[in-house]
Each structure stands twice: as structure tokens, then as C-alpha cells.
mmCIF file of C-alpha atoms in Angstrom:
data_model
loop_
_atom_site.group_PDB
_atom_site.id
_atom_site.type_symbol
_atom_site.label_atom_id
_atom_site.label_comp_id
_atom_site.label_asym_id
_atom_site.label_seq_id
_atom_site.Cartn_x
_atom_site.Cartn_y
_atom_site.Cartn_z
ATOM 1 C CA UNK A 1 -141.242 8.764 -157.949
ATOM 2 C CA UNK A 2 -138.628 5.996 -157.660
ATOM 3 C CA UNK A 3 -139.757 2.542 -158.726
ATOM 4 C CA UNK A 4 -139.368 -0.149 -156.086
ATOM 5 C CA UNK A 5 -137.946 -3.453 -157.332
ATOM 6 C CA UNK A 6 -140.416 -6.306 -157.478
ATOM 7 C CA UNK A 7 -140.021 -8.923 -154.740
ATOM 8 C CA UNK A 8 -138.253 -12.117 -155.912
ATOM 9 C CA UNK A 9 -141.015 -14.315 -154.440
ATOM 10 C CA UNK A 10 -144.584 -14.214 -155.755
ATOM 11 C CA UNK A 11 -147.686 -13.301 -153.784
ATOM 12 C CA UNK A 12 -148.936 -16.408 -151.978
ATOM 13 C CA UNK A 13 -152.490 -16.668 -150.680
ATOM 14 C CA UNK A 14 -152.924 -12.913 -151.011
ATOM 15 C CA UNK A 15 -149.739 -11.969 -149.173
ATOM 16 C CA UNK A 16 -146.348 -10.958 -150.516
ATOM 17 C CA UNK A 17 -143.083 -11.976 -148.834
ATOM 18 C CA UNK A 18 -141.558 -9.998 -145.987
ATOM 19 C CA UNK A 19 -138.375 -8.057 -146.803
ATOM 20 C CA UNK A 20 -135.811 -8.272 -143.993
ATOM 21 C CA UNK A 21 -132.613 -6.283 -143.556
ATOM 22 C CA UNK A 22 -129.792 -8.395 -142.130
ATOM 23 C CA UNK A 23 -127.247 -7.588 -139.424
ATOM 24 C CA UNK A 24 -124.631 -9.623 -141.310
ATOM 25 C CA UNK A 25 -123.089 -13.107 -141.100
ATOM 26 C CA UNK A 26 -124.640 -16.575 -141.390
ATOM 27 C CA UNK A 27 -128.240 -16.032 -142.474
ATOM 28 C CA UNK A 28 -129.839 -19.094 -140.887
ATOM 29 C CA UNK A 29 -128.272 -18.338 -137.505
ATOM 30 C CA UNK A 30 -129.546 -14.759 -137.620
ATOM 31 C CA UNK A 31 -133.049 -15.901 -138.537
ATOM 32 C CA UNK A 32 -133.044 -18.419 -135.684
ATOM 33 C CA UNK A 33 -131.986 -15.718 -133.231
ATOM 34 C CA UNK A 34 -134.638 -13.289 -134.445
ATOM 35 C CA UNK A 35 -137.593 -15.558 -135.172
ATOM 36 C CA UNK A 36 -136.932 -18.943 -133.576
ATOM 37 C CA UNK A 37 -135.926 -22.408 -134.722
ATOM 38 C CA UNK A 38 -138.922 -22.771 -137.075
ATOM 39 C CA UNK A 39 -137.153 -20.592 -139.632
ATOM 40 C CA UNK A 40 -134.727 -23.476 -140.335
ATOM 41 C CA UNK A 41 -137.612 -25.296 -142.035
ATOM 42 C CA UNK A 42 -138.235 -22.296 -144.267
ATOM 43 C CA UNK A 43 -134.563 -22.265 -145.263
ATOM 44 C CA UNK A 44 -134.607 -26.012 -145.949
ATOM 45 C CA UNK A 45 -137.742 -25.624 -148.099
ATOM 46 C CA UNK A 46 -136.118 -22.909 -150.234
ATOM 47 C CA UNK A 47 -138.590 -20.304 -148.975
ATOM 48 C CA UNK A 48 -135.898 -17.800 -147.964
ATOM 49 C CA UNK A 49 -134.211 -16.045 -150.899
ATOM 50 C CA UNK A 50 -131.811 -13.191 -151.524
ATOM 51 C CA UNK A 51 -132.731 -10.029 -153.427
ATOM 52 C CA UNK A 52 -131.813 -11.691 -156.740
ATOM 53 C CA UNK A 53 -133.997 -14.734 -155.975
ATOM 54 C CA UNK A 54 -131.213 -17.146 -155.013
ATOM 55 C CA UNK A 55 -132.307 -19.569 -152.275
ATOM 56 C CA UNK A 56 -130.583 -19.267 -148.912
ATOM 57 C CA UNK A 57 -129.182 -22.503 -147.452
ATOM 58 C CA UNK A 58 -127.569 -23.472 -144.163
ATOM 59 C CA UNK A 59 -124.154 -22.203 -145.337
ATOM 60 C CA UNK A 60 -125.223 -18.826 -146.736
ATOM 61 C CA UNK A 61 -123.596 -15.762 -145.177
ATOM 62 C CA UNK A 62 -124.362 -12.189 -146.263
ATOM 63 C CA UNK A 63 -122.933 -8.782 -145.333
ATOM 64 C CA UNK A 64 -124.723 -6.330 -143.034
ATOM 65 C CA UNK A 65 -127.387 -4.346 -144.830
ATOM 66 C CA UNK A 66 -128.269 -7.151 -147.230
ATOM 67 C CA UNK A 67 -131.923 -8.072 -147.704
ATOM 68 C CA UNK A 68 -133.615 -11.448 -147.805
ATOM 69 C CA UNK A 69 -137.240 -12.297 -148.548
ATOM 70 C CA UNK A 70 -139.412 -14.897 -146.842
ATOM 71 C CA UNK A 71 -143.068 -15.658 -146.221
ATOM 72 C CA UNK A 72 -144.105 -14.607 -142.729
ATOM 73 C CA UNK A 73 -146.029 -16.734 -140.263
ATOM 74 C CA UNK A 74 -149.436 -15.132 -139.862
ATOM 75 C CA UNK A 75 -150.474 -13.915 -136.410
ATOM 76 C CA UNK A 76 -153.744 -14.933 -134.818
ATOM 77 C CA UNK A 77 -156.315 -12.329 -135.875
ATOM 78 C CA UNK A 78 -159.879 -11.557 -134.946
ATOM 79 C CA UNK A 79 -161.946 -11.856 -138.155
ATOM 80 C CA UNK A 80 -163.545 -8.578 -139.237
ATOM 81 C CA UNK A 81 -167.161 -9.657 -139.837
ATOM 82 C CA UNK A 82 -167.969 -7.286 -142.688
ATOM 83 C CA UNK A 83 -167.831 -7.688 -146.446
ATOM 84 C CA UNK A 84 -166.007 -5.440 -148.923
ATOM 85 C CA UNK A 85 -168.507 -4.342 -151.600
ATOM 86 C CA UNK A 86 -166.974 -3.622 -155.008
ATOM 87 C CA UNK A 87 -168.151 -0.290 -156.429
ATOM 88 C CA UNK A 88 -166.251 -0.528 -159.710
ATOM 89 C CA UNK A 89 -163.988 -3.016 -161.447
ATOM 90 C CA UNK A 90 -162.238 -2.864 -164.811
ATOM 91 C CA UNK A 91 -158.937 -4.079 -166.272
ATOM 92 C CA UNK A 92 -156.955 -1.404 -164.408
ATOM 93 C CA UNK A 93 -158.831 -0.455 -161.232
ATOM 94 C CA UNK A 94 -160.835 -1.993 -158.415
ATOM 95 C CA UNK A 95 -162.748 0.486 -156.255
ATOM 96 C CA UNK A 96 -164.360 -0.794 -153.058
ATOM 97 C CA UNK A 97 -166.520 0.468 -150.204
ATOM 98 C CA UNK A 98 -164.211 -0.459 -147.321
ATOM 99 C CA UNK A 99 -165.947 -1.299 -144.031
ATOM 100 C CA UNK A 100 -164.968 0.094 -140.650
ATOM 101 C CA UNK A 101 -162.345 -1.868 -138.638
ATOM 102 C CA UNK A 102 -160.529 -3.255 -141.696
ATOM 103 C CA UNK A 103 -156.985 -1.980 -142.323
ATOM 104 C CA UNK A 104 -156.082 -1.094 -145.895
ATOM 105 C CA UNK A 105 -152.920 -3.230 -146.014
ATOM 106 C CA UNK A 106 -150.817 -5.405 -143.681
ATOM 107 C CA UNK A 107 -149.245 -3.653 -140.742
ATOM 108 C CA UNK A 108 -148.443 -4.850 -137.240
ATOM 109 C CA UNK A 109 -150.998 -7.361 -135.980
ATOM 110 C CA UNK A 110 -153.322 -6.819 -138.966
ATOM 111 C CA UNK A 111 -152.205 -9.007 -141.864
ATOM 112 C CA UNK A 112 -154.786 -11.363 -143.363
ATOM 113 C CA UNK A 113 -157.622 -9.218 -141.987
ATOM 114 C CA UNK A 114 -156.860 -6.327 -144.321
ATOM 115 C CA UNK A 115 -158.610 -5.077 -147.419
ATOM 116 C CA UNK A 116 -155.607 -5.840 -149.615
ATOM 117 C CA UNK A 117 -155.159 -9.483 -148.628
ATOM 118 C CA UNK A 118 -158.860 -10.282 -148.522
ATOM 119 C CA UNK A 119 -159.469 -8.728 -151.944
ATOM 120 C CA UNK A 120 -156.489 -10.471 -153.524
ATOM 121 C CA UNK A 121 -157.981 -13.749 -152.341
ATOM 122 C CA UNK A 122 -161.611 -12.986 -153.158
ATOM 123 C CA UNK A 123 -160.928 -11.529 -156.604
ATOM 124 C CA UNK A 124 -157.995 -13.839 -157.468
ATOM 125 C CA UNK A 125 -155.925 -10.735 -158.240
ATOM 126 C CA UNK A 126 -152.403 -11.229 -156.794
ATOM 127 C CA UNK A 127 -150.994 -7.937 -158.141
ATOM 128 C CA UNK A 128 -153.742 -5.814 -156.589
ATOM 129 C CA UNK A 129 -152.238 -2.825 -154.780
ATOM 130 C CA UNK A 130 -153.757 0.214 -152.990
ATOM 131 C CA UNK A 131 -153.242 3.593 -154.638
ATOM 132 C CA UNK A 132 -153.828 5.280 -151.248
ATOM 133 C CA UNK A 133 -154.849 4.316 -147.725
ATOM 134 C CA UNK A 134 -157.761 4.765 -145.369
ATOM 135 C CA UNK A 135 -157.338 4.429 -141.608
ATOM 136 C CA UNK A 136 -158.483 1.074 -140.256
ATOM 137 C CA UNK A 137 -161.419 2.732 -138.459
ATOM 138 C CA UNK A 138 -162.534 4.828 -141.452
ATOM 139 C CA UNK A 139 -164.990 3.374 -143.966
ATOM 140 C CA UNK A 140 -165.588 4.328 -147.573
ATOM 141 C CA UNK A 141 -164.134 4.614 -151.065
ATOM 142 C CA UNK A 142 -160.762 2.912 -151.510
ATOM 143 C CA UNK A 143 -158.997 2.555 -154.862
ATOM 144 C CA UNK A 144 -156.703 -0.294 -155.950
ATOM 145 C CA UNK A 145 -154.710 -0.872 -159.125
ATOM 146 C CA UNK A 146 -154.714 -4.339 -160.687
ATOM 147 C CA UNK A 147 -151.127 -4.462 -162.003
ATOM 148 C CA UNK A 148 -147.813 -3.288 -160.597
ATOM 149 C CA UNK A 149 -147.029 -1.001 -163.539
ATOM 150 C CA UNK A 150 -150.208 1.021 -162.928
ATOM 151 C CA UNK A 151 -149.602 1.733 -159.267
ATOM 152 C CA UNK A 152 -147.111 4.610 -159.613
ATOM 153 C CA UNK A 153 -149.220 6.988 -161.751
ATOM 154 C CA UNK A 154 -152.281 6.628 -159.510
ATOM 155 C CA UNK A 155 -150.273 6.905 -156.291
ATOM 156 C CA UNK A 156 -148.712 10.071 -157.686
ATOM 157 C CA UNK A 157 -152.173 11.630 -158.085
ATOM 158 C CA UNK A 158 -152.799 11.174 -154.358
ATOM 159 C CA UNK A 159 -149.271 12.241 -153.373
ATOM 160 C CA UNK A 160 -149.516 15.569 -155.165
ATOM 161 C CA UNK A 161 -153.052 16.333 -154.005
ATOM 162 C CA UNK A 162 -154.678 15.941 -157.416
ATOM 163 C CA UNK A 163 -157.509 13.775 -156.041
ATOM 164 C CA UNK A 164 -160.565 15.607 -154.743
ATOM 165 C CA UNK A 165 -161.955 13.937 -151.605
ATOM 166 C CA UNK A 166 -165.060 14.429 -149.518
ATOM 167 C CA UNK A 167 -165.885 12.782 -146.206
ATOM 168 C CA UNK A 168 -168.960 12.621 -144.005
ATOM 169 C CA UNK A 169 -168.681 12.679 -140.221
ATOM 170 C CA UNK A 170 -171.054 12.672 -137.288
ATOM 171 C CA UNK A 171 -170.500 14.326 -133.910
ATOM 172 C CA UNK A 172 -172.770 14.286 -130.878
ATOM 173 C CA UNK A 173 -171.348 17.542 -129.511
ATOM 174 C CA UNK A 174 -173.192 20.836 -129.804
ATOM 175 C CA UNK A 175 -171.699 22.951 -132.600
ATOM 176 C CA UNK A 176 -170.351 26.387 -131.797
ATOM 177 C CA UNK A 177 -169.394 29.144 -134.198
ATOM 178 C CA UNK A 178 -170.351 29.678 -137.822
ATOM 179 C CA UNK A 179 -170.116 27.193 -140.709
ATOM 180 C CA UNK A 180 -168.651 26.578 -143.205
ATOM 181 C CA UNK A 181 -165.301 26.870 -141.464
ATOM 182 C CA UNK A 182 -161.793 26.456 -142.850
ATOM 183 C CA UNK A 183 -159.507 24.819 -140.287
ATOM 184 C CA UNK A 184 -155.765 25.287 -140.765
ATOM 185 C CA UNK A 185 -153.110 24.051 -138.347
ATOM 186 C CA UNK A 186 -149.809 22.237 -138.014
ATOM 187 C CA UNK A 187 -150.301 18.504 -137.295
ATOM 188 C CA UNK A 188 -147.429 16.246 -136.250
ATOM 189 C CA UNK A 189 -147.615 12.463 -135.769
ATOM 190 C CA UNK A 190 -144.563 10.971 -134.032
ATOM 191 C CA UNK A 191 -143.471 7.354 -134.238
ATOM 192 C CA UNK A 192 -144.638 5.312 -131.260
ATOM 193 C CA UNK A 193 -147.459 7.699 -130.331
ATOM 194 C CA UNK A 194 -151.079 6.789 -131.028
ATOM 195 C CA UNK A 195 -152.293 10.376 -131.350
ATOM 196 C CA UNK A 196 -151.277 13.111 -133.750
ATOM 197 C CA UNK A 197 -151.021 16.585 -132.216
ATOM 198 C CA UNK A 198 -151.456 20.177 -133.300
ATOM 199 C CA UNK A 199 -148.336 22.248 -132.700
ATOM 200 C CA UNK A 200 -147.341 25.892 -133.221
ATOM 201 C CA UNK A 201 -145.780 26.644 -136.564
ATOM 202 C CA UNK A 202 -146.508 26.862 -140.269
ATOM 203 C CA UNK A 203 -149.818 25.103 -141.037
ATOM 204 C CA UNK A 204 -149.460 21.832 -142.933
ATOM 205 C CA UNK A 205 -153.094 20.658 -142.678
ATOM 206 C CA UNK A 206 -156.252 22.275 -144.039
ATOM 207 C CA UNK A 207 -159.861 21.077 -143.864
ATOM 208 C CA UNK A 208 -163.108 22.718 -144.950
ATOM 209 C CA UNK A 209 -165.856 21.788 -142.455
ATOM 210 C CA UNK A 210 -169.520 22.249 -143.482
ATOM 211 C CA UNK A 211 -172.493 21.547 -141.239
ATOM 212 C CA UNK A 212 -175.271 19.439 -142.775
ATOM 213 C CA UNK A 213 -177.463 19.584 -139.675
ATOM 214 C CA UNK A 214 -178.479 16.847 -137.256
ATOM 215 C CA UNK A 215 -174.865 16.367 -136.110
ATOM 216 C CA UNK A 216 -173.607 15.582 -139.622
ATOM 217 C CA UNK A 217 -170.692 17.328 -141.312
ATOM 218 C CA UNK A 218 -169.111 17.339 -144.740
ATOM 219 C CA UNK A 219 -165.311 17.428 -144.530
ATOM 220 C CA UNK A 220 -163.168 18.400 -147.501
ATOM 221 C CA UNK A 221 -159.452 17.922 -146.782
ATOM 222 C CA UNK A 222 -157.055 19.997 -148.848
ATOM 223 C CA UNK A 223 -154.054 18.154 -147.416
ATOM 224 C CA UNK A 224 -153.541 14.595 -146.196
ATOM 225 C CA UNK A 225 -151.913 14.504 -142.777
ATOM 226 C CA UNK A 226 -152.309 11.423 -140.565
ATOM 227 C CA UNK A 227 -155.609 11.603 -138.601
ATOM 228 C CA UNK A 228 -156.152 15.126 -139.968
ATOM 229 C CA UNK A 229 -159.954 15.055 -139.976
ATOM 230 C CA UNK A 230 -160.176 13.511 -136.518
ATOM 231 C CA UNK A 231 -157.727 16.045 -135.063
ATOM 232 C CA UNK A 232 -159.471 19.034 -136.676
ATOM 233 C CA UNK A 233 -162.939 17.951 -135.570
ATOM 234 C CA UNK A 234 -161.735 17.391 -131.996
ATOM 235 C CA UNK A 235 -160.047 20.808 -132.053
ATOM 236 C CA UNK A 236 -163.417 22.364 -132.963
ATOM 237 C CA UNK A 237 -164.997 20.698 -129.929
ATOM 238 C CA UNK A 238 -166.763 18.263 -132.271
ATOM 239 C CA UNK A 239 -165.025 14.910 -131.756
ATOM 240 C CA UNK A 240 -166.241 12.321 -134.222
ATOM 241 C CA UNK A 241 -168.659 9.837 -132.675
ATOM 242 C CA UNK A 242 -166.987 6.515 -131.898
ATOM 243 C CA UNK A 243 -163.426 7.897 -132.006
ATOM 244 C CA UNK A 244 -161.219 5.940 -129.537
ATOM 245 C CA UNK A 245 -158.270 8.371 -129.859
ATOM 246 C CA UNK A 246 -159.594 11.942 -129.934
ATOM 247 C CA UNK A 247 -159.853 13.864 -127.777
ATOM 248 C CA UNK A 248 -158.973 11.104 -125.247
ATOM 249 C CA UNK A 249 -157.561 7.611 -125.742
ATOM 250 C CA UNK A 250 -159.885 4.838 -124.631
ATOM 251 C CA UNK A 251 -159.292 1.091 -124.729
ATOM 252 C CA UNK A 252 -161.381 -0.942 -127.171
ATOM 253 C CA UNK A 253 -161.288 -4.753 -127.297
ATOM 254 C CA UNK A 254 -160.085 -6.235 -130.594
ATOM 255 C CA UNK A 255 -163.366 -8.114 -131.043
ATOM 256 C CA UNK A 256 -165.593 -5.112 -130.230
ATOM 257 C CA UNK A 257 -167.189 -3.891 -133.462
ATOM 258 C CA UNK A 258 -170.130 -2.204 -131.748
ATOM 259 C CA UNK A 259 -169.010 1.442 -132.011
ATOM 260 C CA UNK A 260 -167.620 2.240 -135.449
ATOM 261 C CA UNK A 261 -165.967 5.582 -135.999
ATOM 262 C CA UNK A 262 -168.559 7.770 -137.696
ATOM 263 C CA UNK A 263 -166.242 8.868 -140.483
ATOM 264 C CA UNK A 264 -166.879 7.933 -144.105
ATOM 265 C CA UNK A 265 -164.742 8.571 -147.183
ATOM 266 C CA UNK A 266 -167.794 9.357 -149.293
ATOM 267 C CA UNK A 267 -166.383 10.549 -152.604
ATOM 268 C CA UNK A 268 -163.226 10.444 -154.746
ATOM 269 C CA UNK A 269 -162.795 12.405 -157.958
ATOM 270 C CA UNK A 270 -159.765 12.777 -160.249
ATOM 271 C CA UNK A 271 -158.641 13.069 -163.840
ATOM 272 C CA UNK A 272 -157.386 9.667 -164.946
ATOM 273 C CA UNK A 273 -153.591 9.768 -165.501
ATOM 274 C CA UNK A 274 -153.861 7.585 -168.634
ATOM 275 C CA UNK A 275 -157.060 8.728 -170.356
ATOM 276 C CA UNK A 276 -157.493 12.230 -168.905
ATOM 277 C CA UNK A 277 -161.189 11.620 -168.325
ATOM 278 C CA UNK A 278 -162.923 12.473 -165.072
ATOM 279 C CA UNK A 279 -163.355 9.527 -162.719
ATOM 280 C CA UNK A 280 -165.824 9.800 -159.824
ATOM 281 C CA UNK A 281 -166.553 7.133 -157.217
ATOM 282 C CA UNK A 282 -169.144 7.497 -154.442
ATOM 283 C CA UNK A 283 -169.691 5.313 -151.376
ATOM 284 C CA UNK A 284 -173.039 3.589 -150.971
ATOM 285 C CA UNK A 285 -172.721 3.623 -147.176
ATOM 286 C CA UNK A 286 -174.200 6.117 -144.749
ATOM 287 C CA UNK A 287 -173.439 7.098 -141.186
ATOM 288 C CA UNK A 288 -175.352 5.463 -138.370
ATOM 289 C CA UNK A 289 -177.748 7.621 -136.395
ATOM 290 C CA UNK A 290 -176.846 8.392 -132.788
#
């Protein structure tokens, strides 16, 4: 895995700087055109720097394809009114029980209201970084590394499927067919589309689905495609309770926390890449009853 260069500006208030690719020419003029006149104040304050950390000033011009770094202005966000319980913390790892509705890391309109930024602030741990991601609507076990040099080995475990995961889900639909059932299909998620879709072709997604009774299911993914568990459950005629995307998209207000997706990342298990010992982390949450 290639190692990404560290940003030339430090984390500030839990958030690292944005990395922007330039079209080329005078930098301040391009920033004004893209983000408005307020960026001139950032340039004047020395808060816009090149990849080597040199401050940009009003005369700086850079070729197309160059990168600059600057602190972004935070969007207005609806606070997510749930805490982030810590399941485990040591010198290398922080493992939390992420609540529903909280994104793992900044993306789009979710910046400060993310597990990463909130934990960096709450734990005073500016180098904290997620080793993997959970969907914003999925709750459960989420693992972070405490220092940049640790991130790669743990991320590699997830990337090569060496982490054993189990999820719990609830569906209000009547089950049909026998269980346990191994679901294999080809799932494709295209940029700009909210839903992932099953398509003909070589399967790239595999999930073991076990019925626990009373509308509860244990899901063991053997691959990690986007929305895999939600797509496979919907394909079985068992859409997960509270799902706003599958099988049909429905609008949900940003401040509506009344119907959490009944999907929980219950358990993570792996052999530690540094010590070789078995590490197991289990969520203390449960799924709400219908």
C-alpha cells in the first residue's frame, strides 16, 4: 500500500486541512473564483500553503495540477444527539460503539458531526484515524488508530479481508426460504447514485444470512462492497427496518433521528498485525424492537 504524504498543516480543532488541486495560474485569484472573496483573508493570514508548507501570498502562481492546503469553512450541521462510547483504548487503538446517523469521517455536508472529528476533540487525539468505515446510518464497532504510522497495517487487514465481521439486522418482512442462506451476487455502486445495484456477471459480494428468530438476523459478510448487507437483505425480500434507500428511496429530514437503520456492526475479530494476538471487540448495543 502506498504511503500518502502527511499534510503540511496540522490538525486544527479535530479537522485536517483540505487538499485542493489547482487549475493553474495566480492562486489567490483562483481561490476567489472558486470559494469567494473570504479566501483572501486566509491567504493574508498564512493559512494557505503549498505541498511543501510554503505560505501562499497574493503574488503566488502555480502550474495546473499543483496542490495547496487550507482549512475549510465548516458548513452548518445538525448536531447528532448521541454519544460515542469507547469500548477499548490503548496506546495504539481506540475502538468505539458508533451511534446511528454519525458518519465515520468528513464527507460532503458531514464534517464536524462525524465520529473522527468528534473523537479527536473529545479524546484530544489529533492523529486519530479510522482503519475502516461504517455507513453513516449503521451503528456498531469502529476501530481507529492513534498515530499515522499505525494506520497502514490495520487498514491493510480490512482491505485484504483478514478481519472477521458479524452484523445484526432486523426486518419486519416475513421470511421465505430456508436459513442459513449464502447470498452471492455482483453489486455495483456508481458515482452520483444513492443506491447500489445488483447486476449480471461474476459475483463480487457474498453474505451469509442466518435467522435468529423474531425478525432478527446475523449477517456475516465475506466481502465488503458498498451497501452490501442492505442490498442482499432487500434482494431476499427482507429489507432492513428503517432503511431509507432499499428497496425504495424515501426522503428523511436531516434532523429526524426517529427511525434508525436496524443494522449493527456487532463484532470485529482479527490477528493483530504487530503482536499476532487475537483481538476481539463486541458492541454493547442492541437492535430496537419493532
